[in-house]
PDB file of C-alpha atoms in Angstrom:
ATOM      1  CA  UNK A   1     -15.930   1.434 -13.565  1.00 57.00           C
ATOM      2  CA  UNK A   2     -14.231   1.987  -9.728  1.00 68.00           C
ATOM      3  CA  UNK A   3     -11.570   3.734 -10.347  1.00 79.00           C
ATOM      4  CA  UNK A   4      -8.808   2.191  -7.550  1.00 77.00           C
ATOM      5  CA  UNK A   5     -10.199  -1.390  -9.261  1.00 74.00           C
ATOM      6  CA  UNK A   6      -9.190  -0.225 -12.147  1.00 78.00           C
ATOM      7  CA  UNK A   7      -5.559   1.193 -11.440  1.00 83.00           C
ATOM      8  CA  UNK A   8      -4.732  -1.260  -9.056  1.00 76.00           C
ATOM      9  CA  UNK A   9      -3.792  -3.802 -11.684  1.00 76.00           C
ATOM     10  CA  UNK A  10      -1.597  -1.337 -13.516  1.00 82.00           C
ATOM     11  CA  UNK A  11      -0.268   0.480 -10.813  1.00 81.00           C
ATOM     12  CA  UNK A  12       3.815  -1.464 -10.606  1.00 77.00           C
ATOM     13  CA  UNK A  13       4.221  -0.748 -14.690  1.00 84.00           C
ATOM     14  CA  UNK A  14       4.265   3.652 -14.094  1.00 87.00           C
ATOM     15  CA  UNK A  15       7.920   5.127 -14.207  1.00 88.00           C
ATOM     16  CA  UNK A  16       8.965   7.761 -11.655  1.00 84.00           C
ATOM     17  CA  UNK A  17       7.408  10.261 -13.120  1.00 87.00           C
ATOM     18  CA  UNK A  18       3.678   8.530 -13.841  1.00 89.00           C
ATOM     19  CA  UNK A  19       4.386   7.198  -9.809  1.00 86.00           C
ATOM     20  CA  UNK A  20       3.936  11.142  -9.194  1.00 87.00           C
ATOM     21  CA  UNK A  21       0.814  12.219 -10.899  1.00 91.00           C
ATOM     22  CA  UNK A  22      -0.539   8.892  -9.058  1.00 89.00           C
ATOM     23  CA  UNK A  23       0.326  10.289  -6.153  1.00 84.00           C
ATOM     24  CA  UNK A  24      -1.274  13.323  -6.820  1.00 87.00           C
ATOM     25  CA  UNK A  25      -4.444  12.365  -8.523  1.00 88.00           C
ATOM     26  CA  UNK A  26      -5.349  10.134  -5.542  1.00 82.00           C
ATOM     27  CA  UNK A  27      -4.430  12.958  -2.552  1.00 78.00           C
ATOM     28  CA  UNK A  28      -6.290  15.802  -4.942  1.00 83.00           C
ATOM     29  CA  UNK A  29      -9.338  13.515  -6.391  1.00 82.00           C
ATOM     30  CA  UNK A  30     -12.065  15.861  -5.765  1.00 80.00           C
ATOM     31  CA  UNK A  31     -10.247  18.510  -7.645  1.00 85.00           C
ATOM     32  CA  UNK A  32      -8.193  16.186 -10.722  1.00 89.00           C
ATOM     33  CA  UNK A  33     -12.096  14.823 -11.182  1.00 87.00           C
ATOM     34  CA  UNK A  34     -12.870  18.059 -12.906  1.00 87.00           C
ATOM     35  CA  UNK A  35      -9.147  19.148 -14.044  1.00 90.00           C
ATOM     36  CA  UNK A  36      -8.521  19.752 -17.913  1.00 92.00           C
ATOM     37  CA  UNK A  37      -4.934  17.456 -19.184  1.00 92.00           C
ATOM     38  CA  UNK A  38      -3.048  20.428 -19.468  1.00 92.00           C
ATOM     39  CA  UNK A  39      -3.885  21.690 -16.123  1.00 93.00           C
ATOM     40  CA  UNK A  40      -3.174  18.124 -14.549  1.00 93.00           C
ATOM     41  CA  UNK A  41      -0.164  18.513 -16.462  1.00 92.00           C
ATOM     42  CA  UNK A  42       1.177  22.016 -15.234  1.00 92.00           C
ATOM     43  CA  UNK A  43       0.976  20.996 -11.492  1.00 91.00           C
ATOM     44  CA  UNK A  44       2.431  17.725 -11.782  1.00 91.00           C
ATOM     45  CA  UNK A  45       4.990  19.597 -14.004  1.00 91.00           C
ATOM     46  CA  UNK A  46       4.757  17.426 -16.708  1.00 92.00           C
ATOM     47  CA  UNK A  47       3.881  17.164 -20.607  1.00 92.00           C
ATOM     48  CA  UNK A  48       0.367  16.668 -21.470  1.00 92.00           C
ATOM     49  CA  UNK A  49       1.575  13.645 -23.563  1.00 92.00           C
ATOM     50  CA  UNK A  50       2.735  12.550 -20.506  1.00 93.00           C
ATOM     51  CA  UNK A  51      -0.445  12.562 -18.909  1.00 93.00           C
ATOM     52  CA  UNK A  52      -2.063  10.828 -21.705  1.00 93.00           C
ATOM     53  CA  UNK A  53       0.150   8.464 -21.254  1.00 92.00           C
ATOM     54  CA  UNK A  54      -0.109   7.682 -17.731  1.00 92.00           C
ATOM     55  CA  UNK A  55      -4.157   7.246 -18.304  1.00 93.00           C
ATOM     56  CA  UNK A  56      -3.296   4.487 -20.987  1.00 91.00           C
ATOM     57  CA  UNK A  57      -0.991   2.411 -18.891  1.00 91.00           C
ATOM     58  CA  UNK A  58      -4.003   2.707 -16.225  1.00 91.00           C
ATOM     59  CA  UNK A  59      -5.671   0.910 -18.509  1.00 89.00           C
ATOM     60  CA  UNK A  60      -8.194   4.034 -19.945  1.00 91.00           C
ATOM     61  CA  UNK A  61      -8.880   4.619 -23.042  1.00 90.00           C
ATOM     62  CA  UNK A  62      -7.545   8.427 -22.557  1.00 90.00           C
ATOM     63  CA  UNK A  63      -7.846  11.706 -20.203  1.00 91.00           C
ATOM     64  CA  UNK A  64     -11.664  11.442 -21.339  1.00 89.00           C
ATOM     65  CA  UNK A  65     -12.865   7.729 -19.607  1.00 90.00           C
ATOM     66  CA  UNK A  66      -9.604   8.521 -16.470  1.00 90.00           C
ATOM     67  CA  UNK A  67     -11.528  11.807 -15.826  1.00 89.00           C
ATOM     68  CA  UNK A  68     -15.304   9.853 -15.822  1.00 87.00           C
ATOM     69  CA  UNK A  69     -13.776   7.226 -13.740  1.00 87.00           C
ATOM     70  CA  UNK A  70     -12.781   9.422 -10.939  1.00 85.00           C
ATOM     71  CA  UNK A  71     -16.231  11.302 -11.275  1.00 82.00           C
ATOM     72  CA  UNK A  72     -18.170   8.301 -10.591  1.00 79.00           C
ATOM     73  CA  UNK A  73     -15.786   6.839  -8.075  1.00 74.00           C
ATOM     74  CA  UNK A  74     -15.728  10.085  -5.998  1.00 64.00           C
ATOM     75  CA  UNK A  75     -19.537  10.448  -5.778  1.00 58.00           C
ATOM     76  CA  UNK A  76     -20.030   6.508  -5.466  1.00 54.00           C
ATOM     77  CA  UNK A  77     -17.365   6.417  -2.528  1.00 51.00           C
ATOM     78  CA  UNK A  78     -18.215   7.621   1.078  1.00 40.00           C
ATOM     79  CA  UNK A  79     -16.061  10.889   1.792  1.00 44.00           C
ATOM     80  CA  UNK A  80     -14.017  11.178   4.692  1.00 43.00           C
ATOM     81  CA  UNK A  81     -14.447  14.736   6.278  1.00 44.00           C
ATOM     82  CA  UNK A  82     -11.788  16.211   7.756  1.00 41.00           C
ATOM     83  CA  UNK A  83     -12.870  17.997  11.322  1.00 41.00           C
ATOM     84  CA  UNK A  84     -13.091  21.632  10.975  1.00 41.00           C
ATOM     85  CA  UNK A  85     -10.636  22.412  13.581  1.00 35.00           C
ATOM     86  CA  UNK A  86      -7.920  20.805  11.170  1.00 37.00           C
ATOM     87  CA  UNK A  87      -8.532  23.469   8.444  1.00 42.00           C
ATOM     88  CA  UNK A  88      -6.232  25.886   9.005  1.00 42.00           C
ATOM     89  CA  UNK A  89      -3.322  23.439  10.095  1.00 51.00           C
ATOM     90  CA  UNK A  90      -1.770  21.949   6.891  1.00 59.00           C
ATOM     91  CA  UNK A  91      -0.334  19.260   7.773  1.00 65.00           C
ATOM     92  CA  UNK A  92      -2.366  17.677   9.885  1.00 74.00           C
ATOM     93  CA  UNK A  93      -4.738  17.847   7.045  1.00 75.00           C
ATOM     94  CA  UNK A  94      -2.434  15.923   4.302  1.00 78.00           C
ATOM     95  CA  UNK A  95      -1.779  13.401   7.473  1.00 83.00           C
ATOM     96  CA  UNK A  96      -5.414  12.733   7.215  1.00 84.00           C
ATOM     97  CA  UNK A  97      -5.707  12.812   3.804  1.00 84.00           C
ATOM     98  CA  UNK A  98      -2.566  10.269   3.367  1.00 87.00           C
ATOM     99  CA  UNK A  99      -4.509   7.798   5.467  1.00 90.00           C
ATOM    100  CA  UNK A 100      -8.246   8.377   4.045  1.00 88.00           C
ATOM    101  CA  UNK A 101      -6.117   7.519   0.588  1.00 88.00           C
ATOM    102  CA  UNK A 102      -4.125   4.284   1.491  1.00 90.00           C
ATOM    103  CA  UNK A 103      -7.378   2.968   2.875  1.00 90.00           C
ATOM    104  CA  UNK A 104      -9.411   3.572  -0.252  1.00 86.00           C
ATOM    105  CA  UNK A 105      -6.717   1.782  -2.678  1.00 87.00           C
ATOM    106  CA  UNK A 106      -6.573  -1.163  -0.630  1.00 88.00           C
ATOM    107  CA  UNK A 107      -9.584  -2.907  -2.560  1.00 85.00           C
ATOM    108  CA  UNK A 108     -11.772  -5.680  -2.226  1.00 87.00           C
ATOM    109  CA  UNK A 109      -9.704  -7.342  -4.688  1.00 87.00           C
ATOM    110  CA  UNK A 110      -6.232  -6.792  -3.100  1.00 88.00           C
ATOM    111  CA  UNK A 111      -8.127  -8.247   0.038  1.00 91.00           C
ATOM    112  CA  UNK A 112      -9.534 -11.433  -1.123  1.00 92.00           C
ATOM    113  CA  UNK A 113      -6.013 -12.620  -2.567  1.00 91.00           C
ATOM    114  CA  UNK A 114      -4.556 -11.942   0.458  1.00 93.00           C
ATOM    115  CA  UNK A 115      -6.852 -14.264   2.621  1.00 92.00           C
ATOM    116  CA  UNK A 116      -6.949 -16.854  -0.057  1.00 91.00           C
ATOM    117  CA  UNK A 117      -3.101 -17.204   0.205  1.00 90.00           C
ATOM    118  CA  UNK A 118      -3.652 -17.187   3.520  1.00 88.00           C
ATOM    119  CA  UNK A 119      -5.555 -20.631   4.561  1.00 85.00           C
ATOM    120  CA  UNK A 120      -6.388 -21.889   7.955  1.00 82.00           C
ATOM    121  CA  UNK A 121      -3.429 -24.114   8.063  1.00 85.00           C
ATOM    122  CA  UNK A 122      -0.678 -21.595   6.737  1.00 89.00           C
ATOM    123  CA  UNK A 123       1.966 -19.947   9.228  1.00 92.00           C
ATOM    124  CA  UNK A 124       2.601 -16.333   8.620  1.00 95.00           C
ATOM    125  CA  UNK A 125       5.523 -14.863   9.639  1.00 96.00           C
ATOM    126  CA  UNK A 126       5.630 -10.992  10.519  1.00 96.00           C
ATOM    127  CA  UNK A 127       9.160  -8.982   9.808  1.00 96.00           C
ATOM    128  CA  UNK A 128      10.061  -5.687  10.134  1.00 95.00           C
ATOM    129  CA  UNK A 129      13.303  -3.660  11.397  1.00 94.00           C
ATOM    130  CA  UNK A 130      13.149  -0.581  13.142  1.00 92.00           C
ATOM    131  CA  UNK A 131       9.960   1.309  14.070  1.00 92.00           C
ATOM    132  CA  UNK A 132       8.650  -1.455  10.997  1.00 95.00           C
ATOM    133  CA  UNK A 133       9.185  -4.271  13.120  1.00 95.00           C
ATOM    134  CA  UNK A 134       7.103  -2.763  15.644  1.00 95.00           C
ATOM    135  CA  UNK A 135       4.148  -2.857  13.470  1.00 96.00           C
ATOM    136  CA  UNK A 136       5.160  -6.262  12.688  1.00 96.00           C
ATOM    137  CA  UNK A 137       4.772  -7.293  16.348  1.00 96.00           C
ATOM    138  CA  UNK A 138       1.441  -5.768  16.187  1.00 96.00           C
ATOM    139  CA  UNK A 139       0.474  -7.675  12.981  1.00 96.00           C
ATOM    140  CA  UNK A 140       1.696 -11.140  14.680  1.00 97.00           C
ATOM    141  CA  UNK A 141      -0.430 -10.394  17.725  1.00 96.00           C
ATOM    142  CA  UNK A 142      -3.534  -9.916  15.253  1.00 96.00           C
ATOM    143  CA  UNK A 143      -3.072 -12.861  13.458  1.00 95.00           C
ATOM    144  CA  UNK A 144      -2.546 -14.847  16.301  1.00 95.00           C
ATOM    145  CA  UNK A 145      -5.212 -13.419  18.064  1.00 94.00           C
ATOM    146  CA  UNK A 146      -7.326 -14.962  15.181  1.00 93.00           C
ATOM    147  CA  UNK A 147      -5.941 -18.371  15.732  1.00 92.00           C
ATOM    148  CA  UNK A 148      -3.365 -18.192  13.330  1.00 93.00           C
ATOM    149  CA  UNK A 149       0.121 -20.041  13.827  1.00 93.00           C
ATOM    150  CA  UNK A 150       1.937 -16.420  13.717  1.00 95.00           C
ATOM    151  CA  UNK A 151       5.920 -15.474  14.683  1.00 95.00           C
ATOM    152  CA  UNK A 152       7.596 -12.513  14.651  1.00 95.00           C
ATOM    153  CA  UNK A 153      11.544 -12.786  14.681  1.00 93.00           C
ATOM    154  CA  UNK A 154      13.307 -10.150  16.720  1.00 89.00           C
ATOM    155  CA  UNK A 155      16.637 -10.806  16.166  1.00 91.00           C
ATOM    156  CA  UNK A 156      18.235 -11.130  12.630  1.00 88.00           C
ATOM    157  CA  UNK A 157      19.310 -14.878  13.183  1.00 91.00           C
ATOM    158  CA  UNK A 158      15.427 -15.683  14.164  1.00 92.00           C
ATOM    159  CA  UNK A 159      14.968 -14.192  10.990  1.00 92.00           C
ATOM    160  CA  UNK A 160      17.044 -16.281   8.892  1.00 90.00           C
ATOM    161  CA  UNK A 161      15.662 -19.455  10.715  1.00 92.00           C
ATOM    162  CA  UNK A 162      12.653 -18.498  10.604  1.00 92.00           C
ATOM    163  CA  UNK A 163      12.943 -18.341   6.489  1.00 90.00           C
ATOM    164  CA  UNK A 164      14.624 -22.262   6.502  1.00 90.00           C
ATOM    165  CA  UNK A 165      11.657 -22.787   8.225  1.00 90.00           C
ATOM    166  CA  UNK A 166       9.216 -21.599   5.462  1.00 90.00           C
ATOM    167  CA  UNK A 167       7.380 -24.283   4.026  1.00 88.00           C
ATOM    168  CA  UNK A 168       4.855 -23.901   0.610  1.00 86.00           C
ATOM    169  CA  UNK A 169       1.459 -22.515   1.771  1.00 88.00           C
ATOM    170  CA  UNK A 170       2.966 -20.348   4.458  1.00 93.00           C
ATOM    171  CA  UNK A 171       2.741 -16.382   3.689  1.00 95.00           C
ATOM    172  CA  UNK A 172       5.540 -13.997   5.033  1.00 95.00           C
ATOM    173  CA  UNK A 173       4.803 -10.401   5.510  1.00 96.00           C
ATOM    174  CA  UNK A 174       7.578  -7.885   5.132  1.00 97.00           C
ATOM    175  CA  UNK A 175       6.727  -4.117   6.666  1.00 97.00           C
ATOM    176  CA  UNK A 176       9.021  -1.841   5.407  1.00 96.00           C
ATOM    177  CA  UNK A 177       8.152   2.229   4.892  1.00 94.00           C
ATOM    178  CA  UNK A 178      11.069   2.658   2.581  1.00 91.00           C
ATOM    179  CA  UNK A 179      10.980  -0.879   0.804  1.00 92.00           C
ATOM    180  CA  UNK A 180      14.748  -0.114   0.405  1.00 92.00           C
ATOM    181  CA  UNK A 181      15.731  -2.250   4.076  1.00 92.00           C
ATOM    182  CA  UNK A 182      18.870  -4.569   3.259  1.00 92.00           C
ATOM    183  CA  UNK A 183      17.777  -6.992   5.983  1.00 93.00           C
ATOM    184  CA  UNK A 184      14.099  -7.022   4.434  1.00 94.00           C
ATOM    185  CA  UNK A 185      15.182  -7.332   0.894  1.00 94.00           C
ATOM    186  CA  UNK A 186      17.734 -10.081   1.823  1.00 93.00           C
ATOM    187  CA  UNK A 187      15.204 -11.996   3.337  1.00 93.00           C
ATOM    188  CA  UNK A 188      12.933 -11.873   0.506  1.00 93.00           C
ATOM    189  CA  UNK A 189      15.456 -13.071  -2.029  1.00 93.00           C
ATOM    190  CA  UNK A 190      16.330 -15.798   0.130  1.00 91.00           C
ATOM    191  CA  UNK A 191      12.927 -16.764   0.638  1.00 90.00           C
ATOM    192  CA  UNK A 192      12.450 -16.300  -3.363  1.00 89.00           C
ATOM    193  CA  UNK A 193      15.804 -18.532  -3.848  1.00 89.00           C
ATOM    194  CA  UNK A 194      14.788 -21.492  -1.560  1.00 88.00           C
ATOM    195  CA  UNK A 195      10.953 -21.924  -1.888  1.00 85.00           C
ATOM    196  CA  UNK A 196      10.290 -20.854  -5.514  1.00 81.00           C
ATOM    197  CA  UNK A 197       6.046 -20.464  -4.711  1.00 85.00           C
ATOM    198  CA  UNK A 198       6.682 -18.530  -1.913  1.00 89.00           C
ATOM    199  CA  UNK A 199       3.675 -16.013  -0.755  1.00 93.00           C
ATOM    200  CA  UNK A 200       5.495 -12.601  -0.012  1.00 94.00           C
ATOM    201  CA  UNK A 201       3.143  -9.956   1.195  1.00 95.00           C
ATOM    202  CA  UNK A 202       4.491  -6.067   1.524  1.00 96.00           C
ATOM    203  CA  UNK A 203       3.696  -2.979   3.166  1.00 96.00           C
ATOM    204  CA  UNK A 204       5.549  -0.286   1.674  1.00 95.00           C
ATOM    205  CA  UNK A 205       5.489   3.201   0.604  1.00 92.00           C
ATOM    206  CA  UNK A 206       4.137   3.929  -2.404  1.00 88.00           C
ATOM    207  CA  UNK A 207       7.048   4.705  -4.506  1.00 83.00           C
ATOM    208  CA  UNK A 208       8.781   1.844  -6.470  1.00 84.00           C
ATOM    209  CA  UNK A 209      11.085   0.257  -4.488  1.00 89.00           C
ATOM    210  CA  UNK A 210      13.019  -2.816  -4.230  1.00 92.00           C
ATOM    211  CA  UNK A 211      11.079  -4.657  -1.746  1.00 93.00           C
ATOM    212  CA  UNK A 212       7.865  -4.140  -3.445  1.00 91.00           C
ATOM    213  CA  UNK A 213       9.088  -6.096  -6.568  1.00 90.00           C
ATOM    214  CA  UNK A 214       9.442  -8.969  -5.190  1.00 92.00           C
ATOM    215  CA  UNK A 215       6.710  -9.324  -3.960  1.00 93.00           C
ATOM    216  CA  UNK A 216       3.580 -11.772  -4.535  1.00 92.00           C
ATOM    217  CA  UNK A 217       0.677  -9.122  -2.658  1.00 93.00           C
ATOM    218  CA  UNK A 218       2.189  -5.831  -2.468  1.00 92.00           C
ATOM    219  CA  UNK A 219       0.018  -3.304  -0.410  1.00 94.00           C
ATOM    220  CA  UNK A 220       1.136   0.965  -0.484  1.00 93.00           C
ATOM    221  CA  UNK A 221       0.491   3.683   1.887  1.00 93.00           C
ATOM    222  CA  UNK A 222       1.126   7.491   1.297  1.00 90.00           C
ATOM    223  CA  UNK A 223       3.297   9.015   3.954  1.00 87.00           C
ATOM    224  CA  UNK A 224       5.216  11.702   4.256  1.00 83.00           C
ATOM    225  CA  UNK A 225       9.169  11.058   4.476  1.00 82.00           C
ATOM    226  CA  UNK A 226      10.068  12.753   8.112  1.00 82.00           C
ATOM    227  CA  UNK A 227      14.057  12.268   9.022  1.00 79.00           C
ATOM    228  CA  UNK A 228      14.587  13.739  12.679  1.00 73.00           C
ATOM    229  CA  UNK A 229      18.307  13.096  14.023  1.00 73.00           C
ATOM    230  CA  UNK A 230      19.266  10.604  11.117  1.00 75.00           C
ATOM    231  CA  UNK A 231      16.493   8.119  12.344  1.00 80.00           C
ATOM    232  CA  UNK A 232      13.020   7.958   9.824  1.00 83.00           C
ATOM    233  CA  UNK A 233      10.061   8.587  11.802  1.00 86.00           C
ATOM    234  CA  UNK A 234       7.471   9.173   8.730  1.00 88.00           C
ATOM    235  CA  UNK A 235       4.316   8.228   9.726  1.00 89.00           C
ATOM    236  CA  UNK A 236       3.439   4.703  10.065  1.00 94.00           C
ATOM    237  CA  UNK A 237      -0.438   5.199  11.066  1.00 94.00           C
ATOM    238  CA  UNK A 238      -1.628   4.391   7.472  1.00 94.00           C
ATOM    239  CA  UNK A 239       0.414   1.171   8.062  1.00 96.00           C
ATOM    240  CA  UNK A 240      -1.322   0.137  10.839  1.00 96.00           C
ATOM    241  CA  UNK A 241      -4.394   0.548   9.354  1.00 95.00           C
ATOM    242  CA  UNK A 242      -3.828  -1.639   6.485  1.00 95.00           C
ATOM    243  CA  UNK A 243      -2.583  -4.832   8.645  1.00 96.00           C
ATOM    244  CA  UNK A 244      -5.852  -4.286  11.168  1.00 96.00           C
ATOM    245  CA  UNK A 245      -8.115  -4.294   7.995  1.00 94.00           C
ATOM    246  CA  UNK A 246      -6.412  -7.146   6.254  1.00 94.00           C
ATOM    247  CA  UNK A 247      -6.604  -8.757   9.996  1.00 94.00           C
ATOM    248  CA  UNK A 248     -10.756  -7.670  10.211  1.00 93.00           C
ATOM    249  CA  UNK A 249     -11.332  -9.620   7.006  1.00 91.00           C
ATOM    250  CA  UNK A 250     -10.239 -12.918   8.410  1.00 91.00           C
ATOM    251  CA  UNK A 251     -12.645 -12.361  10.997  1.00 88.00           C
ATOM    252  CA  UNK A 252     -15.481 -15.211  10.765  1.00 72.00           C
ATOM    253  CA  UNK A 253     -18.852 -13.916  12.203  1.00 67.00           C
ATOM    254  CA  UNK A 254     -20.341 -15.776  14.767  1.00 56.00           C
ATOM    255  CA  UNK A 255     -22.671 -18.547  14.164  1.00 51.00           C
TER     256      UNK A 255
END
């Protein structure tokens, strides 16, 4: 059993507190694979019935078949070494680490839905705010760059028409690190309210949040928050990587 096939499914139905020891099992696999519940439990500071918990809503059938799972799923999966030269410098080790981990739970699975929604005749329309809506520039100039009929609406009134435009079979793809952007969330319910099948794909942080609800394909990074001068400048690298792979799998190989 992979273990990020596994979770995936179950992943929206953890509280706050289950969100955490996610977070923690997947940045600290090599070490939770071997961990005993109560010591899982002491540095997530929670209960141990908490713990046992959290593996059942992951669909286990306790700590016993959570703890195999990451076992086989860390010596199955190709490791990520982080350069030698990074040891010593914390952070730039749990930057690495946040990336290696929001490309290994984007799986095959999350993939393929994504490119079925998205089918050669669909538009896809990119929106972000802020430092997000540059990534969504980036994503429209993949996906046009594939031959895709792709827009990205600057302003907030392109936005809005851009969302009467919407028609069934199109996908719209909302990058926000926060999930908690007014403009984003507005858009979505409208979207929601007018086209009832609409295909709402999200990059967000991996805490619940708003924007992540309502969506159809919901795809998580781990970041750390950063706030410098009031404006949020956490990292959006792990971003990126997610829209170029979900880009790369459109990619037909030449005949």
């Amino acid at each position: 059993m992979d273990f990020f096939e596994q979770v995936n499914k179950h992943v929206r139905e953890l509280n706050a507190s289950e969100r955490k020891i996610f977070e923690y099992v997947v940045r600290n696999i090599d070490e939770v694979k071997g961990m005993q519940i109560r010591t899982l439990a002491a540095r997530c500071f929670v209960s141990t019935t908490t713990v046992m918990r959290f593996t059942r809503k992951l669909g286990f059938s306790g700590y016993r078949e959570f703890s195999e799972a990451l076992r086989l799923s860390y010596h199955t999966s190709q490791q990520a070494e982080l350069p030698s030269v990074l040891w010593k410098q914390s952070y730039s080790e749990e930057y690495l680490k946040n990336i290696i981990e929001s490309v290994r739970v984007l799986t095959p699975t999350k993939i393929e839905r994504f490119k079925q929604a998205l089918s050669p005749d669909a538009s896809i329309y990119c929106f972000g705010t802020g430092l997000d809506q540059e990534l969504a520039h980036f994503a429209y100039h993949l996906f046009t760059s594939l031959g895709y009929r792709a827009s990205c609406p600057l302003e907030r009134f392109e936005a809005k028409a851009a969302v009467e435009r919407f028609r069934e079979g199109d996908v719209a793809l909302l990058i926000s690190m926060s999930g908690e952007d007014a403009v984003m969330i507005e858009l979505a319910e409208r979207m929601q309210a007018l086209h009832r099948n609409a295909i709402i794909a999200t990059i967000t942080h991996s805490a619940n949040n708003t924007l992540q609800s309502l969506s159809s394909i919901d795809f998580y990074v781990f970041a750390e928050h950063i706030v410098y001068g009031g404006e949020d400048l956490s990292p959006r690298v792990s971003m990126m990587a997610l829209v170029e792979l979900l880009t790369y799998s459109l990619m037909k190989p030449s005949k």
